[in-house]
PDB file of C-alpha atoms and ligand atoms in Angstrom:
ATOM      1  CA  MET A   1      47.193  44.667 153.587  1.00 64.00           C
ATOM      2  CA  GLY A   2      47.497  47.879 155.493  1.00 88.00           C
ATOM      3  CA  LEU A   3      48.977  51.229 154.680  1.00 96.00           C
ATOM      4  CA  LEU A   4      51.617  52.409 157.119  1.00 97.00           C
ATOM      5  CA  PRO A   5      52.358  56.058 157.945  1.00 97.00           C
ATOM      6  CA  ILE A   6      55.634  57.280 156.410  1.00 98.00           C
ATOM      7  CA  ILE A   7      57.829  59.318 158.760  1.00 97.00           C
ATOM      8  CA  GLU A   8      59.460  62.505 157.482  1.00 96.00           C
ATOM      9  CA  ILE A   9      62.433  64.685 158.413  1.00 96.00           C
ATOM     10  CA  PRO A  10      63.331  65.785 161.051  1.00 93.00           C
ATOM     11  CA  ASP A  11      62.086  62.595 162.747  1.00 97.00           C
ATOM     12  CA  PRO A  12      65.169  61.338 164.653  1.00 98.00           C
ATOM     13  CA  LEU A  13      64.324  57.712 163.800  1.00 98.00           C
ATOM     14  CA  LEU A  14      65.466  58.447 160.227  1.00 98.00           C
ATOM     15  CA  ARG A  15      68.961  58.861 161.742  1.00 98.00           C
ATOM     16  CA  ALA A  16      68.920  55.481 163.523  1.00 98.00           C
ATOM     17  CA  GLN A  17      70.953  52.418 162.536  1.00 98.00           C
ATOM     18  CA  SER A  18      68.433  49.725 161.625  1.00 98.00           C
ATOM     19  CA  ALA A  19      68.900  46.304 163.247  1.00 98.00           C
ATOM     20  CA  PRO A  20      69.420  43.091 161.245  1.00 98.00           C
ATOM     21  CA  VAL A  21      66.375  40.908 160.591  1.00 98.00           C
ATOM     22  CA  GLU A  22      66.883  37.717 162.628  1.00 97.00           C
ATOM     23  CA  SER A  23      64.493  35.435 160.751  1.00 95.00           C
ATOM     24  CA  VAL A  24      62.069  35.765 157.853  1.00 96.00           C
ATOM     25  CA  GLY A  25      58.855  34.782 159.641  1.00 96.00           C
ATOM     26  CA  ASP A  26      55.191  35.704 159.319  1.00 97.00           C
ATOM     27  CA  ASP A  27      55.696  39.125 160.917  1.00 97.00           C
ATOM     28  CA  ILE A  28      58.311  40.008 158.279  1.00 97.00           C
ATOM     29  CA  GLN A  29      56.070  38.665 155.462  1.00 97.00           C
ATOM     30  CA  LYS A  30      53.236  40.884 156.711  1.00 97.00           C
ATOM     31  CA  LEU A  31      55.580  43.879 156.961  1.00 98.00           C
ATOM     32  CA  ILE A  32      56.803  43.270 153.370  1.00 98.00           C
ATOM     33  CA  GLN A  33      53.193  43.230 152.081  1.00 97.00           C
ATOM     34  CA  ASP A  34      52.329  46.395 154.007  1.00 98.00           C
ATOM     35  CA  MET A  35      55.485  48.126 152.805  1.00 98.00           C
ATOM     36  CA  PHE A  36      54.695  47.364 149.155  1.00 98.00           C
ATOM     37  CA  ALA A  37      51.111  48.615 149.620  1.00 97.00           C
ATOM     38  CA  THR A  38      52.410  51.793 151.288  1.00 98.00           C
ATOM     39  CA  MET A  39      55.070  52.360 148.609  1.00 97.00           C
ATOM     40  CA  TYR A  40      52.635  51.880 145.697  1.00 95.00           C
ATOM     41  CA  ALA A  41      50.087  54.202 147.340  1.00 95.00           C
ATOM     42  CA  ALA A  42      52.635  56.954 148.070  1.00 95.00           C
ATOM     43  CA  PRO A  43      53.614  56.541 145.152  1.00 94.00           C
ATOM     44  CA  GLY A  44      57.295  55.660 145.284  1.00 95.00           C
ATOM     45  CA  ILE A  45      59.759  53.160 143.808  1.00 96.00           C
ATOM     46  CA  GLY A  46      61.627  52.255 146.998  1.00 98.00           C
ATOM     47  CA  LEU A  47      60.923  52.130 150.723  1.00 98.00           C
ATOM     48  CA  ALA A  48      63.038  51.164 153.731  1.00 98.00           C
ATOM     49  CA  ALA A  49      61.356  49.745 156.842  1.00 98.00           C
ATOM     50  CA  VAL A  50      62.703  52.592 158.979  1.00 98.00           C
ATOM     51  CA  GLN A  51      60.604  54.993 156.856  1.00 98.00           C
ATOM     52  CA  VAL A  52      57.511  53.341 158.330  1.00 98.00           C
ATOM     53  CA  ALA A  53      59.085  53.624 161.791  1.00 98.00           C
ATOM     54  CA  ILE A  54      60.346  50.016 161.927  1.00 98.00           C
ATOM     55  CA  PRO A  55      64.153  50.206 162.151  1.00 98.00           C
ATOM     56  CA  LYS A  56      64.926  46.781 160.648  1.00 98.00           C
ATOM     57  CA  ARG A  57      67.305  46.083 157.776  1.00 98.00           C
ATOM     58  CA  LEU A  58      64.629  45.471 155.188  1.00 98.00           C
ATOM     59  CA  LEU A  59      63.739  47.389 152.046  1.00 98.00           C
ATOM     60  CA  VAL A  60      61.460  46.989 149.059  1.00 98.00           C
ATOM     61  CA  ILE A  61      61.953  48.278 145.522  1.00 98.00           C
ATOM     62  CA  ASP A  62      59.726  48.274 142.450  1.00 97.00           C
ATOM     63  CA  LEU A  63      60.917  50.549 139.665  1.00 96.00           C
ATOM     64  CA  GLN A  64      57.667  50.014 137.696  1.00 91.00           C
ATOM     65  CA  GLU A  65      59.509  51.040 134.527  1.00 89.00           C
ATOM     66  CA  GLU A  66      57.295  49.104 132.118  1.00 89.00           C
ATOM     67  CA  GLU A  67      53.650  49.796 131.353  1.00 90.00           C
ATOM     68  CA  ASP A  68      50.985  47.446 130.060  1.00 92.00           C
ATOM     69  CA  GLU A  69      48.693  48.201 127.092  1.00 93.00           C
ATOM     70  CA  ALA A  70      46.316  50.165 129.338  1.00 93.00           C
ATOM     71  CA  GLY A  71      49.195  52.364 130.531  1.00 90.00           C
ATOM     72  CA  GLU A  72      49.214  50.755 133.983  1.00 88.00           C
ATOM     73  CA  PRO A  73      52.663  50.137 135.515  1.00 88.00           C
ATOM     74  CA  ILE A  74      53.767  46.500 135.405  1.00 91.00           C
ATOM     75  CA  ARG A  75      54.810  45.430 138.886  1.00 93.00           C
ATOM     76  CA  ASP A  76      58.291  44.049 139.415  1.00 93.00           C
ATOM     77  CA  PRO A  77      58.709  43.798 143.205  1.00 97.00           C
ATOM     78  CA  HIS A  78      62.089  43.178 144.840  1.00 98.00           C
ATOM     79  CA  VAL A  79      62.738  42.503 148.534  1.00 98.00           C
ATOM     80  CA  PHE A  80      66.144  43.016 150.156  1.00 98.00           C
ATOM     81  CA  ILE A  81      66.658  41.761 153.726  1.00 98.00           C
ATOM     82  CA  ASN A  82      69.934  42.582 155.519  1.00 98.00           C
ATOM     83  CA  PRO A  83      71.385  43.948 152.252  1.00 98.00           C
ATOM     84  CA  GLU A  84      75.069  44.764 151.991  1.00 98.00           C
ATOM     85  CA  ILE A  85      76.818  46.551 149.169  1.00 98.00           C
ATOM     86  CA  VAL A  86      79.998  44.536 148.761  1.00 98.00           C
ATOM     87  CA  HIS A  87      81.460  46.348 145.758  1.00 98.00           C
ATOM     88  CA  SER A  88      80.984  49.760 144.143  1.00 98.00           C
ATOM     89  CA  SER A  89      82.372  50.807 140.752  1.00 98.00           C
ATOM     90  CA  ASP A  90      84.872  53.651 140.556  1.00 98.00           C
ATOM     91  CA  ALA A  91      82.754  55.086 137.748  1.00 98.00           C
ATOM     92  CA  ARG A  92      80.115  57.420 139.145  1.00 97.00           C
ATOM     93  CA  LYS A  93      76.834  58.732 137.858  1.00 97.00           C
ATOM     94  CA  VAL A  94      74.518  61.621 138.701  1.00 97.00           C
ATOM     95  CA  TYR A  95      70.795  61.036 139.175  1.00 97.00           C
ATOM     96  CA  ASN A  96      67.974  63.329 140.259  1.00 97.00           C
ATOM     97  CA  GLU A  97      66.757  61.814 143.555  1.00 97.00           C
ATOM     98  CA  GLY A  98      63.800  62.369 145.823  1.00 97.00           C
ATOM     99  CA  CYS A  99      62.639  60.651 149.017  1.00 98.00           C
ATOM    100  CA  LEU A 100      59.241  59.881 150.543  1.00 97.00           C
ATOM    101  CA  SER A 101      60.628  61.099 153.895  1.00 98.00           C
ATOM    102  CA  ILE A 102      61.709  64.447 152.389  1.00 97.00           C
ATOM    103  CA  PRO A 103      58.521  65.376 150.523  1.00 94.00           C
ATOM    104  CA  GLU A 104      58.665  67.209 147.211  1.00 92.00           C
ATOM    105  CA  GLN A 105      62.389  67.933 147.258  1.00 95.00           C
ATOM    106  CA  TYR A 106      64.746  66.699 144.572  1.00 96.00           C
ATOM    107  CA  ALA A 107      68.480  67.011 144.022  1.00 96.00           C
ATOM    108  CA  GLU A 108      71.193  65.729 141.706  1.00 96.00           C
ATOM    109  CA  ILE A 109      73.179  63.137 143.650  1.00 97.00           C
ATOM    110  CA  GLU A 110      76.395  61.497 142.507  1.00 97.00           C
ATOM    111  CA  ARG A 111      76.903  57.827 143.400  1.00 98.00           C
ATOM    112  CA  PRO A 112      78.853  54.810 142.135  1.00 98.00           C
ATOM    113  CA  ASP A 113      77.391  53.674 138.809  1.00 98.00           C
ATOM    114  CA  ILE A 114      77.400  49.901 139.393  1.00 98.00           C
ATOM    115  CA  VAL A 115      77.162  48.045 142.701  1.00 98.00           C
ATOM    116  CA  THR A 116      77.312  44.423 143.779  1.00 98.00           C
ATOM    117  CA  ALA A 117      75.047  43.526 146.685  1.00 98.00           C
ATOM    118  CA  ARG A 118      74.393  40.528 148.932  1.00 98.00           C
ATOM    119  CA  TRP A 119      71.068  40.097 150.672  1.00 98.00           C
ATOM    120  CA  ILE A 120      68.417  37.646 151.836  1.00 98.00           C
ATOM    121  CA  ASP A 121      65.226  37.469 149.787  1.00 97.00           C
ATOM    122  CA  GLU A 122      61.625  37.075 150.973  1.00 97.00           C
ATOM    123  CA  LYS A 123      62.001  33.274 150.910  1.00 96.00           C
ATOM    124  CA  GLY A 124      64.955  33.510 153.289  1.00 96.00           C
ATOM    125  CA  LEU A 125      67.476  32.630 150.546  1.00 97.00           C
ATOM    126  CA  GLU A 126      70.896  34.250 150.285  1.00 98.00           C
ATOM    127  CA  ARG A 127      71.314  36.205 147.050  1.00 98.00           C
ATOM    128  CA  GLU A 128      74.009  38.168 145.275  1.00 98.00           C
ATOM    129  CA  GLY A 129      73.624  40.429 142.274  1.00 98.00           C
ATOM    130  CA  GLU A 130      75.121  43.290 140.300  1.00 98.00           C
ATOM    131  CA  PHE A 131      73.019  46.364 139.577  1.00 98.00           C
ATOM    132  CA  GLY A 132      73.311  49.380 137.305  1.00 97.00           C
ATOM    133  CA  GLY A 133      71.028  52.209 136.217  1.00 96.00           C
ATOM    134  CA  LEU A 134      68.070  53.253 138.354  1.00 96.00           C
ATOM    135  CA  MET A 135      68.137  49.965 140.315  1.00 97.00           C
ATOM    136  CA  SER A 136      71.660  50.770 141.499  1.00 98.00           C
ATOM    137  CA  VAL A 137      70.647  54.313 142.511  1.00 98.00           C
ATOM    138  CA  CYS A 138      67.554  53.100 144.333  1.00 98.00           C
ATOM    139  CA  LEU A 139      69.360  50.294 146.166  1.00 98.00           C
ATOM    140  CA  GLN A 140      72.128  52.646 147.353  1.00 98.00           C
ATOM    141  CA  HIS A 141      69.543  55.247 148.476  1.00 98.00           C
ATOM    142  CA  GLU A 142      67.569  52.637 150.451  1.00 98.00           C
ATOM    143  CA  VAL A 143      70.656  50.982 151.994  1.00 98.00           C
ATOM    144  CA  ASP A 144      71.665  54.478 153.143  1.00 98.00           C
ATOM    145  CA  HIS A 145      68.339  54.662 155.036  1.00 98.00           C
ATOM    146  CA  LEU A 146      69.274  51.510 156.989  1.00 98.00           C
ATOM    147  CA  ASN A 147      72.382  53.366 158.173  1.00 98.00           C
ATOM    148  CA  GLY A 148      70.565  56.578 159.082  1.00 98.00           C
ATOM    149  CA  VAL A 149      71.810  58.372 155.961  1.00 98.00           C
ATOM    150  CA  LEU A 150      69.563  60.524 153.745  1.00 98.00           C
ATOM    151  CA  PHE A 151      70.177  61.603 150.144  1.00 98.00           C
ATOM    152  CA  ILE A 152      70.577  65.201 151.296  1.00 97.00           C
ATOM    153  CA  ASP A 153      73.669  64.103 153.262  1.00 97.00           C
ATOM    154  CA  HIS A 154      75.417  63.744 149.897  1.00 97.00           C
ATOM    155  CA  LEU A 155      74.889  67.490 149.264  1.00 97.00           C
ATOM    156  CA  SER A 156      76.911  70.429 150.565  1.00 96.00           C
ATOM    157  CA  ARG A 157      75.849  71.659 153.995  1.00 96.00           C
ATOM    158  CA  LEU A 158      74.416  74.840 152.441  1.00 96.00           C
ATOM    159  CA  LYS A 159      72.226  72.933 149.966  1.00 95.00           C
ATOM    160  CA  ARG A 160      71.173  70.431 152.638  1.00 96.00           C
ATOM    161  CA  ASP A 161      70.093  73.183 155.047  1.00 96.00           C
ATOM    162  CA  MET A 162      68.091  74.821 152.233  1.00 96.00           C
ATOM    163  CA  VAL A 163      66.189  71.598 151.501  1.00 95.00           C
ATOM    164  CA  VAL A 164      65.419  71.010 155.200  1.00 95.00           C
ATOM    165  CA  LYS A 165      64.198  74.590 155.589  1.00 96.00           C
ATOM    166  CA  LYS A 166      61.896  74.237 152.563  1.00 95.00           C
ATOM    167  CA  VAL A 167      60.349  71.038 153.930  1.00 95.00           C
ATOM    168  CA  LEU A 168      59.724  72.584 157.362  1.00 94.00           C
ATOM    169  CA  LYS A 169      58.239  75.750 155.816  1.00 94.00           C
ATOM    170  CA  ALA A 170      55.909  73.750 153.540  1.00 92.00           C
ATOM    171  CA  ARG A 171      54.757  71.653 156.511  1.00 92.00           C
ATOM    172  CA  LYS A 172      54.072  74.782 158.596  1.00 91.00           C
ATOM    173  CA  GLU A 173      51.956  76.228 155.793  1.00 91.00           C
ATOM    174  CA  ARG A 174      50.114  72.950 155.358  1.00 88.00           C
ATOM    175  CA  ASP A 175      49.376  72.801 159.112  1.00 89.00           C
ATOM    176  CA  LYS A 176      48.114  76.387 159.172  1.00 90.00           C
ATOM    177  CA  ALA A 177      45.990  76.152 156.060  1.00 88.00           C
ATOM    178  CA  ALA A 178      42.274  75.575 156.105  1.00 83.00           C
ATOM    179  CA  ILE A 179      42.025  72.775 153.578  1.00 78.00           C
ATOM    180  CA  LEU A 180      38.418  72.878 152.419  1.00 78.00           C
TER     181      LEU A 180
HETATM  182 ZN1   ZN B 201      64.402  57.801 150.784  1.00 75.13          ZN
END
C-alpha cells in the first residue's frame, strides 16, 4: 500500500468533473487500498480520488466513530464508486466541515439532513442506501468533490475568499520558514 500526495487549493484539478469508473478491476482495487492508507495517515474520514489527482468518480469514507478498549479507532471502511445522490431531505442540518484539500480551515455548512444514494461497491455490486448524521454530511461533501465543488462554495463569497486567503498565507509562511 502506498501513500498518495493530496492536492490542495488552488490546484485547478479540484475544479474538474471526475469521470465515471468504467470497471472495477485491479487498478481500481489498488487505488482504493492506497486511498484508504492515505486517508488514515492524513488523518481524515473521507477522501475523493480527485484529491489524490485521479479524477475518477470514486470515494472512500471511514468515520472511525467507535474506539476499541485501547482507544484505537475501529475501522469501518466504505467505498462508493460512481455514487449518485438520488434524493435529499427538505430538512437541513448544519455541520462544522473541514477538507484535506483546504488544510486547517473549518466552517459551518448547511446541507440536507438525510440523503438517499446509489453507487457501486468495491465488489462491483450496485447498492442503494439512506444516510443521516455524519455519514450523510461526509457523503455529500465527497460527492461534491467529484463535481469540482468544495465545501467553501457553500459559503458567501466574502467568507470563501477569506478562507482561501488564509490557506495561501499559511502556505507562504510554511515555504519561507526554516523548519529545523
Ligand atoms: Zn474535502
